[in-house]
XYZ file of C-alpha atoms in Angstrom:
651
model
C 58.112 -25.025 -13.508
C 58.455 -22.506 -10.706
C 61.621 -22.869 -8.601
C 61.035 -23.493 -4.848
C 61.370 -20.277 -2.884
C 60.848 -18.113 -5.962
C 58.278 -15.351 -5.662
C 54.789 -16.055 -7.008
C 53.790 -14.558 -10.356
C 52.294 -11.106 -10.373
C 48.945 -12.423 -11.625
C 48.695 -14.756 -8.666
C 49.522 -11.924 -6.279
C 46.737 -9.810 -7.732
C 44.174 -12.621 -7.614
C 42.020 -11.934 -4.540
C 41.364 -14.786 -2.201
C 37.663 -15.672 -2.235
C 35.840 -14.803 0.929
C 34.565 -17.697 3.001
C 31.158 -18.046 4.577
C 31.452 -17.855 8.371
C 28.009 -18.492 9.855
C 27.548 -16.394 12.995
C 31.255 -16.163 13.803
C 31.832 -12.435 13.356
C 29.743 -9.280 13.907
C 30.332 -5.593 13.324
C 28.180 -2.513 12.763
C 27.256 -2.310 9.079
C 26.278 0.652 6.858
C 26.424 3.189 9.694
C 26.429 6.115 7.230
C 22.929 5.211 6.125
C 21.751 5.213 9.722
C 22.900 8.835 9.994
C 21.201 9.748 6.682
C 17.939 8.187 7.838
C 18.138 10.213 11.045
C 18.558 13.410 8.997
C 15.636 12.446 6.757
C 13.370 11.851 9.749
C 14.449 15.204 11.158
C 12.911 16.731 8.030
C 9.752 14.647 8.509
C 9.428 15.864 12.089
C 9.815 19.451 10.865
C 6.968 18.897 8.370
C 4.866 17.348 11.133
C 5.402 20.329 13.412
C 4.775 22.750 10.551
C 1.520 21.006 9.593
C 0.299 21.107 13.190
C 1.123 24.816 13.463
C -0.111 25.944 10.028
C -2.747 23.356 9.188
C -6.385 23.218 10.197
C -7.716 19.701 9.695
C -11.007 20.712 11.292
C -11.727 22.991 8.308
C -11.624 20.003 6.005
C -13.461 17.556 8.246
C -16.217 19.835 9.589
C -16.471 22.662 7.026
C -16.246 26.417 7.624
C -18.218 29.562 6.848
C -17.335 32.697 4.864
C -16.006 34.444 7.980
C -13.328 31.892 8.947
C -15.362 30.007 11.568
C -15.111 26.210 11.654
C -18.547 24.667 12.111
C -19.006 22.652 15.294
C -15.978 24.255 16.993
C -15.091 27.210 19.186
C -13.061 29.586 17.017
C -10.407 32.244 17.480
C -10.996 35.687 15.938
C -9.271 36.767 12.718
C -8.020 40.364 12.745
C -10.133 42.540 10.474
C -13.070 40.074 10.320
C -15.698 41.177 12.880
C -17.874 38.069 12.466
C -15.006 35.622 13.050
C -14.065 33.993 16.361
C -17.582 32.764 17.197
C -18.565 29.723 19.216
C -20.044 27.302 16.670
C -20.192 24.280 18.954
C -23.932 23.807 18.339
C -23.797 24.870 14.684
C -22.366 21.821 12.919
C -23.816 22.171 9.393
C -22.616 24.250 6.429
C -25.401 26.240 4.730
C -25.162 28.095 1.377
C -27.373 31.172 1.162
C -27.614 30.891 -2.619
C -27.443 27.112 -3.103
C -29.461 27.038 -6.350
C -27.360 29.645 -8.193
C -23.787 28.957 -7.162
C -21.015 30.504 -9.216
C -17.236 30.390 -8.977
C -15.530 33.781 -9.227
C -11.755 34.104 -8.836
C -11.480 30.531 -7.543
C -14.026 31.101 -4.760
C -17.771 30.710 -4.404
C -19.981 33.750 -4.875
C -22.470 32.573 -2.233
C -22.132 33.468 1.435
C -21.629 30.388 3.607
C -22.936 30.068 7.191
C -22.761 27.589 10.027
C -26.240 26.518 11.156
C -27.539 24.115 13.775
C -29.811 22.252 11.322
C -30.634 22.228 7.625
C -34.151 23.275 6.512
C -35.970 20.034 5.621
C -38.921 21.874 4.023
C -39.037 24.642 1.455
C -39.149 28.200 2.866
C -40.874 30.639 0.488
C -40.872 33.891 2.491
C -38.757 35.698 5.072
C -41.558 35.092 7.580
C -41.059 31.353 7.156
C -37.292 31.796 7.492
C -37.902 33.720 10.739
C -40.323 31.067 11.994
C -37.785 28.334 11.205
C -35.138 30.238 13.209
C -37.455 30.697 16.204
C -38.614 27.064 16.238
C -35.326 25.295 15.482
C -32.693 27.786 16.651
C -31.105 27.593 13.191
C -30.428 31.099 11.843
C -30.171 31.193 8.044
C -29.262 34.899 7.740
C -25.905 36.591 8.367
C -24.868 36.478 12.048
C -25.058 40.269 12.463
C -28.816 40.220 11.755
C -31.090 39.151 14.627
C -34.028 36.889 13.796
C -36.537 39.538 14.933
C -35.227 41.856 12.180
C -35.492 39.311 9.333
C -38.696 40.933 8.064
C -37.951 44.538 9.136
C -34.376 45.250 7.978
C -34.348 46.937 4.551
C -31.149 45.031 3.657
C -32.610 41.629 4.526
C -32.606 40.555 0.876
C -28.777 40.675 0.776
C -28.295 39.388 4.336
C -30.703 36.436 4.089
C -30.800 33.445 1.717
C -32.309 33.686 -1.741
C -35.968 32.745 -1.801
C -37.343 30.196 -1.998
C -34.966 28.261 0.260
C -34.977 24.667 -1.059
C -35.359 21.699 1.304
C -31.990 20.155 2.116
C -30.317 17.523 4.218
C -26.855 17.232 5.707
C -24.366 15.044 3.871
C -20.965 13.952 5.245
C -19.141 15.822 2.484
C -17.785 18.709 4.608
C -21.153 18.553 6.531
C -22.863 20.537 3.766
C -26.599 21.123 3.524
C -27.276 19.529 0.124
C -30.470 20.651 -1.706
C -33.024 17.899 -2.319
C -34.934 19.350 -5.266
C -33.646 17.932 -8.608
C -33.020 21.287 -10.369
C -31.287 22.897 -7.418
C -29.312 19.759 -6.612
C -28.005 19.499 -10.175
C -26.813 23.119 -10.161
C -25.390 22.853 -6.653
C -23.495 19.621 -7.301
C -22.149 20.563 -10.732
C -20.585 23.769 -9.386
C -19.600 22.839 -5.851
C -18.518 19.212 -6.057
C -16.896 19.395 -9.471
C -14.877 22.508 -8.581
C -13.500 21.223 -5.278
C -9.755 20.592 -5.320
C -8.931 16.988 -6.226
C -7.039 16.388 -2.960
C -10.035 17.565 -0.944
C -12.362 15.419 -3.019
C -10.259 12.340 -2.369
C -9.958 13.092 1.339
C -13.697 13.777 1.576
C -14.363 10.438 -0.113
C -12.149 8.759 2.482
C -13.847 10.563 5.372
C -17.414 9.958 4.134
C -16.658 6.252 3.654
C -14.422 5.838 6.697
C -16.685 3.230 8.352
C -16.733 1.142 5.183
C -12.965 1.477 4.772
C -12.411 0.405 8.384
C -14.652 -2.623 7.901
C -12.812 -3.619 4.733
C -9.451 -3.301 6.512
C -10.695 -5.613 9.262
C -11.871 -8.048 6.566
C -8.400 -7.988 4.965
C -6.817 -8.649 8.366
C -9.142 -11.606 9.059
C -8.513 -13.111 5.617
C -4.742 -12.758 6.037
C -4.820 -14.521 9.404
C -6.996 -17.303 7.974
C -4.664 -17.922 5.036
C -1.596 -17.812 7.293
C -2.964 -20.605 9.488
C -4.051 -22.514 6.365
C -0.430 -22.491 5.197
C 0.608 -23.650 8.651
C -1.332 -26.919 8.251
C -1.183 -27.246 4.487
C -1.939 -30.449 2.554
C -2.292 -31.303 -1.127
C -6.092 -31.137 -0.856
C -5.926 -27.715 0.811
C -3.681 -26.423 -1.984
C -6.197 -27.581 -4.597
C -9.112 -25.992 -2.696
C -7.057 -22.840 -2.270
C -6.339 -22.618 -6.009
C -10.043 -23.176 -6.766
C -10.932 -20.263 -4.463
C -8.358 -18.069 -6.192
C -9.812 -18.823 -9.616
C -13.359 -18.196 -8.384
C -12.381 -14.938 -6.680
C -10.558 -13.583 -9.730
C -13.416 -14.416 -12.079
C -15.967 -12.984 -9.634
C -14.156 -9.654 -9.174
C -13.475 -9.367 -12.892
C -17.139 -10.034 -13.760
C -18.468 -7.595 -11.139
C -16.144 -4.825 -12.359
C -17.285 -5.212 -15.969
C -20.937 -5.385 -14.873
C -20.597 -2.175 -12.827
C -18.901 -0.426 -15.755
C -21.765 -1.513 -18.035
C -24.255 -0.253 -15.445
C -22.493 3.133 -15.280
C -22.332 3.555 -19.066
C -26.091 2.950 -19.364
C -27.028 5.193 -16.421
C -28.587 8.302 -18.014
C -28.570 10.255 -14.730
C -24.766 10.627 -14.650
C -24.035 14.373 -14.590
C -21.235 14.891 -12.074
C -17.519 14.663 -12.686
C -17.233 12.395 -9.644
C -19.491 9.848 -11.316
C -17.565 10.130 -14.575
C -14.269 9.657 -12.735
C -15.681 6.624 -10.955
C -16.706 5.213 -14.352
C -13.205 5.774 -15.791
C -11.588 4.181 -12.754
C -13.972 1.224 -13.048
C -12.864 0.719 -16.639
C -9.227 0.821 -15.536
C -9.900 -1.617 -12.679
C -11.754 -3.963 -15.029
C -8.943 -3.998 -17.610
C -6.237 -4.526 -14.969
C -8.218 -7.293 -13.248
C -8.776 -9.028 -16.592
C -5.049 -8.972 -17.375
C -4.147 -10.195 -13.873
C -6.738 -12.983 -14.123
C -5.347 -14.151 -17.479
C -1.738 -14.097 -16.213
C -2.529 -15.905 -12.935
C -4.595 -18.598 -14.677
C -1.746 -19.171 -17.156
C 0.781 -19.535 -14.326
C -1.493 -21.941 -12.468
C -1.673 -24.071 -15.613
C 2.127 -24.035 -15.994
C 2.844 -24.982 -12.348
C -0.007 -27.485 -11.926
C 2.366 -30.522 -11.754
C 4.385 -29.076 -8.849
C 1.632 -29.155 -6.238
C 2.832 -32.303 -4.402
C 6.466 -31.161 -4.147
C 5.357 -27.734 -3.012
C 3.235 -29.316 -0.272
C 6.301 -31.239 0.962
C 8.350 -28.032 0.869
C 5.738 -26.228 2.992
C 5.816 -29.099 5.473
C 9.588 -28.640 5.778
C 8.999 -24.903 6.292
C 6.379 -25.589 8.983
C 8.799 -27.903 10.802
C 11.363 -25.097 10.758
C 8.773 -22.672 12.118
C 7.909 -25.193 14.864
C 11.378 -24.659 16.355
C 10.399 -20.999 16.861
C 6.561 -20.822 16.751
C 6.455 -17.160 17.782
C 7.606 -16.302 14.256
C 3.929 -16.480 13.244
C 3.116 -13.659 15.676
C 5.906 -11.419 14.406
C 3.621 -9.829 11.749
C 1.213 -8.663 14.471
C 3.847 -6.312 15.892
C 4.812 -5.180 12.412
C 1.160 -4.583 11.563
C 0.590 -2.559 14.751
C 3.646 -0.378 14.060
C 2.581 0.138 10.435
C -0.947 1.116 11.491
C 0.414 3.645 13.983
C 2.742 5.124 11.363
C 0.042 5.263 8.657
C -2.424 6.977 10.989
C 0.232 9.547 11.861
C 1.072 9.982 8.168
C -2.585 10.539 7.175
C -3.050 13.032 10.024
C -0.058 15.053 8.818
C -1.354 14.830 5.229
C -4.722 16.224 6.312
C -2.998 19.087 8.099
C -0.817 19.842 5.078
C -3.891 19.845 2.841
C -5.485 22.583 4.930
C -2.383 24.682 5.643
C -3.174 28.219 4.537
C -2.968 31.817 5.668
C -6.226 33.648 6.503
C -6.793 36.784 4.414
C -9.651 39.222 4.972
C -11.437 40.300 1.784
C -14.351 42.624 1.066
C -17.355 42.482 3.375
C -15.291 41.200 6.305
C -15.150 37.702 4.810
C -12.135 35.397 5.175
C -10.446 33.134 2.624
C -7.405 30.878 3.025
C -4.476 31.077 0.616
C -2.232 27.972 0.285
C 1.220 28.500 1.743
C 4.318 28.488 -0.449
C 6.136 25.159 -0.722
C 3.272 22.944 0.466
C 3.337 20.719 -2.625
C 7.070 20.103 -2.185
C 6.306 18.987 1.362
C 3.709 16.569 -0.018
C 6.359 14.864 -2.144
C 8.808 14.702 0.761
C 5.991 13.324 2.905
C 5.213 10.674 0.270
C 8.858 9.546 0.126
C 8.772 9.303 3.920
C 5.728 7.021 3.698
C 7.387 4.634 1.230
C 10.848 4.586 2.841
C 9.638 4.173 6.419
C 7.087 1.484 5.473
C 9.797 -0.417 3.609
C 12.143 -0.053 6.601
C 9.529 -1.482 8.986
C 8.910 -4.452 6.667
C 12.666 -4.913 6.270
C 13.106 -5.114 10.044
C 10.533 -7.911 10.096
C 12.351 -9.762 7.304
C 15.738 -9.444 9.016
C 14.281 -10.538 12.352
C 12.735 -13.667 10.832
C 15.870 -14.423 8.796
C 18.097 -13.969 11.850
C 15.939 -16.282 13.986
C 15.946 -18.951 11.274
C 19.725 -18.675 10.795
C 20.211 -19.132 14.543
C 18.077 -22.290 14.533
C 19.504 -23.711 11.286
C 23.187 -23.389 12.162
C 22.730 -25.237 15.431
C 24.469 -28.612 15.634
C 22.243 -30.042 18.360
C 18.766 -30.140 16.813
C 17.349 -31.628 20.025
C 18.421 -28.541 21.972
C 17.199 -25.486 20.013
C 18.525 -22.044 21.007
C 16.616 -20.056 23.612
C 14.594 -17.021 22.450
C 15.927 -16.833 18.861
C 13.575 -13.955 17.972
C 14.820 -11.746 20.812
C 18.380 -12.655 19.911
C 17.742 -11.741 16.270
C 16.152 -8.424 17.281
C 19.115 -7.542 19.478
C 21.549 -8.316 16.631
C 19.474 -6.195 14.237
C 19.295 -3.113 16.458
C 22.883 -3.364 17.689
C 24.622 -4.073 14.386
C 22.504 -4.019 11.231
C 20.020 -1.111 11.296
C 22.102 0.668 8.650
C 21.821 -2.353 6.350
C 18.031 -2.411 6.778
C 17.858 1.327 5.983
C 20.070 0.971 2.895
C 18.028 -1.938 1.517
C 14.713 -0.190 2.153
C 16.047 2.962 0.454
C 16.958 0.896 -2.609
C 13.354 -0.355 -2.789
C 12.091 3.211 -2.318
C 14.221 4.444 -5.211
C 12.610 1.859 -7.497
C 9.119 2.890 -6.382
C 9.539 6.650 -6.780
C 9.943 6.584 -10.617
C 6.807 4.449 -10.854
C 4.920 6.980 -8.731
C 6.180 9.893 -10.867
C 5.275 8.054 -14.082
C 1.783 7.373 -12.753
C 1.378 11.035 -11.776
C 2.566 12.250 -15.192
C 0.334 9.765 -16.974
C -2.728 11.024 -15.090
C -1.763 14.678 -15.553
C -1.151 14.342 -19.294
C -3.708 11.683 -20.158
C -5.645 14.065 -22.421
C -2.563 15.421 -24.211
C -0.571 12.406 -25.394
C -1.243 9.887 -28.133
C -0.998 6.138 -28.509
C 2.822 6.051 -28.780
C 3.372 8.058 -25.609
C 0.844 5.922 -23.724
C 2.686 2.822 -24.902
C 6.006 4.285 -23.722
C 4.529 5.098 -20.316
C 3.263 1.553 -19.913
C 6.536 -0.016 -21.059
C 8.532 2.121 -18.599
C 6.096 1.296 -15.811
C 6.388 -2.425 -16.600
C 10.204 -2.245 -16.640
C 10.295 -0.544 -13.247
C 7.884 -3.176 -11.907
C 10.169 -6.004 -13.068
C 13.179 -4.201 -11.583
C 11.315 -3.867 -8.292
C 10.613 -7.619 -8.160
C 14.205 -8.593 -8.971
C 15.685 -6.177 -6.442
C 13.213 -7.285 -3.785
C 14.393 -10.890 -4.134
C 18.043 -9.792 -4.076
C 17.603 -7.615 -1.000
C 15.769 -10.395 0.853
C 18.669 -12.788 0.251
C 21.157 -10.030 1.141
C 19.425 -9.587 4.519
C 19.787 -13.318 5.186
C 23.461 -13.202 4.170
C 23.958 -10.303 6.587
C 22.355 -12.388 9.354
C 24.743 -15.264 8.518
C 28.024 -13.453 7.898
C 27.550 -10.060 9.572
C 28.615 -8.207 6.402
C 27.288 -4.953 4.951
C 24.531 -4.790 2.336
C 26.659 -4.596 -0.837
C 29.051 -7.345 0.277
C 26.126 -9.582 1.241
C 24.409 -9.007 -2.107
C 27.643 -9.832 -3.946
C 28.112 -13.050 -1.934
C 24.503 -14.065 -2.628
C 24.899 -13.574 -6.384
C 28.061 -15.709 -6.448
C 26.460 -18.432 -4.347
C 23.274 -18.418 -6.434
C 25.274 -18.901 -9.628
C 26.803 -22.087 -8.149
C 23.550 -23.536 -6.813
C 21.052 -22.440 -9.439
C 19.825 -26.000 -10.103
C 18.551 -26.696 -6.589
C 14.854 -26.025 -5.852
C 14.454 -23.581 -8.747
C 11.058 -24.792 -9.935
C 9.745 -25.775 -6.487
C 10.896 -22.485 -4.983
C 9.190 -20.558 -7.784
C 5.917 -22.378 -7.235
C 6.222 -21.976 -3.453
C 6.577 -18.212 -3.893
C 3.723 -18.356 -6.398
C 1.405 -20.066 -3.872
C 2.247 -17.375 -1.318
C 1.541 -14.709 -3.946
C -1.814 -16.363 -4.651
C -2.642 -15.996 -0.965
C -2.086 -12.253 -1.258
C -4.220 -12.153 -4.414
C -7.028 -13.987 -2.587
C -7.042 -11.389 0.211
C -7.111 -8.497 -2.270
C -9.827 -10.132 -4.425
C -12.363 -10.653 -1.651
C -11.569 -7.299 -0.007
C -12.070 -5.444 -3.312
C -15.270 -7.388 -3.959
C -16.625 -6.295 -0.561
C -15.567 -2.722 -1.320
C -17.312 -2.763 -4.690
C -20.542 -3.888 -3.102
C -20.305 -1.318 -0.300
C -19.155 1.748 -2.272
C -21.503 1.180 -5.212
C -24.487 2.227 -3.082
C -23.160 5.774 -2.771
C -22.018 6.856 -6.219
C -22.694 10.530 -6.652
C -21.082 12.589 -3.931
C -17.734 10.887 -3.410
C -14.810 9.720 -5.503
C -14.991 6.153 -4.197
C -12.638 4.717 -6.812
C -9.631 6.239 -5.000
C -10.671 4.945 -1.537
C -11.229 1.527 -3.148
C -7.725 1.638 -4.605
C -6.337 2.558 -1.171
C -8.271 -0.332 0.372
C -6.816 -2.723 -2.227
C -3.318 -1.378 -1.511
C -3.867 -1.738 2.241
C -5.224 -5.290 1.798
C -2.147 -6.284 -0.192
C 0.190 -4.750 2.407
C -1.588 -6.562 5.241
C -1.489 -9.861 3.330
C 2.175 -9.281 2.485
C 2.930 -8.449 6.113
C 1.465 -11.751 7.370
C 2.244 -14.159 4.529
C 5.775 -12.846 4.072
C 6.684 -14.970 7.113
C 6.504 -18.070 4.911
C 8.173 -16.260 2.008
C 11.052 -15.071 4.184
C 11.456 -18.480 5.830
C 11.447 -20.199 2.427
C 14.077 -17.902 0.911
C 16.225 -17.911 4.056
C 15.986 -21.703 4.363
C 17.144 -22.216 0.778
C 20.019 -19.757 1.209
C 21.094 -21.482 4.437
C 20.993 -24.775 2.543
C 23.237 -23.322 -0.180
C 25.700 -22.030 2.448
C 25.592 -25.426 4.160
C 26.452 -27.158 0.887
C 29.207 -24.600 0.233
C 30.952 -24.964 3.621
C 30.319 -28.666 4.391
C 30.482 -31.968 2.489
C 28.464 -34.330 4.720
C 31.537 -36.145 6.087
C 32.197 -36.789 9.757
C 34.642 -33.864 9.803
C 32.224 -31.478 8.069
C 28.672 -32.729 8.634
C 25.690 -30.833 7.253
C 23.648 -28.580 9.529
C 20.349 -29.615 7.878
C 18.206 -32.296 9.531
C 17.473 -35.698 7.981
C 13.994 -34.805 6.732
C 15.299 -31.810 4.829
C 18.227 -33.864 3.522
C 15.901 -36.598 2.201
C 13.759 -33.931 0.526
C 16.889 -32.513 -1.131
C 17.802 -35.984 -2.433
C 14.327 -36.444 -3.935
C 14.614 -33.088 -5.685
C 18.052 -34.046 -7.039
C 16.700 -37.356 -8.377
C 13.808 -35.593 -10.107
C 16.149 -33.021 -11.633
C 18.543 -35.764 -12.790
C 15.689 -37.793 -14.299
C 14.339 -34.734 -16.075
C 17.786 -33.827 -17.414
C 18.359 -37.417 -18.578
C 14.980 -37.450 -20.314
C 15.726 -34.198 -22.113
C 19.160 -35.488 -23.151
C 17.766 -38.754 -24.516
C 15.029 -36.950 -26.429
C 17.658 -34.634 -27.902
C 19.768 -37.647 -29.003
C 16.725 -39.256 -30.576
C 16.015 -36.095 -32.522
C 19.628 -35.873 -33.715
C 19.720 -39.573 -34.738
C 16.457 -39.518 -36.599
C 16.919 -40.103 -40.331
C 14.494 -40.094 -43.212
C 13.483 -43.629 -44.220
C 12.474 -44.616 -47.708
C 8.794 -45.229 -48.192
C 8.223 -48.836 -49.221
């Protein structure tokens, strides 16, 4: 026995006193170093933006340009050493190839001279007289700019200065505004050389630009579906959950069936000659396989969680009552969505400028070609990291704002007198104290995404060079990083809520959450999982119907655009929009359960330490405890029966 007044043992002195939860009692600035690092990173992004504006020429990609450095449809500045550059091409918006039927690629550039013309010849021109007549009637000059139309038939060098005869009929297509030949032989030669030899980045960007109206319509569809599902969750019932699950199953089966049907249609289409069509077919096969796997997994999970529908409905009703104390939480995603749209538009504009950044060099004949600048591809990677990190930071700010507003309402003793303007209060706390924590958490999510992006890039670059074992390793690594991303995302979400409660930094909050979760792991585990699963199904529903609309729209224009990549971007955008809107319920659910755990940790329900939760939530907690106790008792009795079972003699 220790003598009174004697010093405590050394082990007791070294035992740290456990930290206590102090809801909203203390605030300080957290993770300020990360705020400074994010400022430095954005300084680099602004440098890339300024560099792309100064060195890039997006108009060259969007409108096309001729062999002399003139952008079609624009007024141009002269290039030193190129006498035919610097012309006003405002009325000449179409790109015309003088030798469209016999294109060749020499030293990574086309052998044909390219011109800007006011219109494409819609009928075949067999002689120079017809070319001259077409120029006089339509004001579209198909010979080199230095040759006047009156000299088309008189200049001895007209054969080298005018297009090869006969000039095939053509029409303008929104792929760089090119005049595409309409005759089958010429079109096949033109497309196989020109389209298949265009840089992959330009092909993807041209696919986006040529299908921009369709992509915009699909984005609006994703937004409308997300809003509809959000308000469905707001007034959810057991019947609505069952109808919702039926729609999910129908949508998954429909998209999966359409993808396999389109792949079958592509494989039996004998007219497929272009690499773009072959790439679309490969992407369709990949989409079909992925959709089949997702459908099988989701249907299995629905079967497993089918008995939790009623409890989940009650949980959503508790969530909706919490949201009713601050109804403007439902409009929070609109501001997030607007900020994300502004940032993504800016990001795409800079990407377009970087893709066209090049120095003009004059070659033989006074023609101009553009050489890519050194270090551009490194800027692309930096730009991509900026997209992921900044998008994650914007979404994190939404999560912390919602969590802070809910914490303010939950830890309020007088439920009949809710706090005024909890969202504005939460925003002020975030920007005054916890921006560094939001940046640190979003960087952690970015770090988990970057290896997946690199693995995907390496897999596509080396897909023809590795065997079955290497493909299996790639997929296993990708799956591991995906699981890590999901686990860290849940941890960071709870860490943000702990920061809103205690005012601690990110690492301390994450540590407190892990300790608290280990003590309260039995509460709401199954119901919380199914609640998150229902929210995930809402995101899947938005993606399914958006992708189905994209498949129907893009399938009508197969040949001259890589529409598989724009479709993938549309699916990614649809998921982000759905996540942006439906994450309100996900954040409220996770924050509500963490607040409940903190409430149970700091209070005991007595008159001295009453619970912060209201009576409806408390009764729901008691029902969950009874169900868990009954289930545990049933498992224990069944285990005893199995242990006490003995073999009986057969009489």
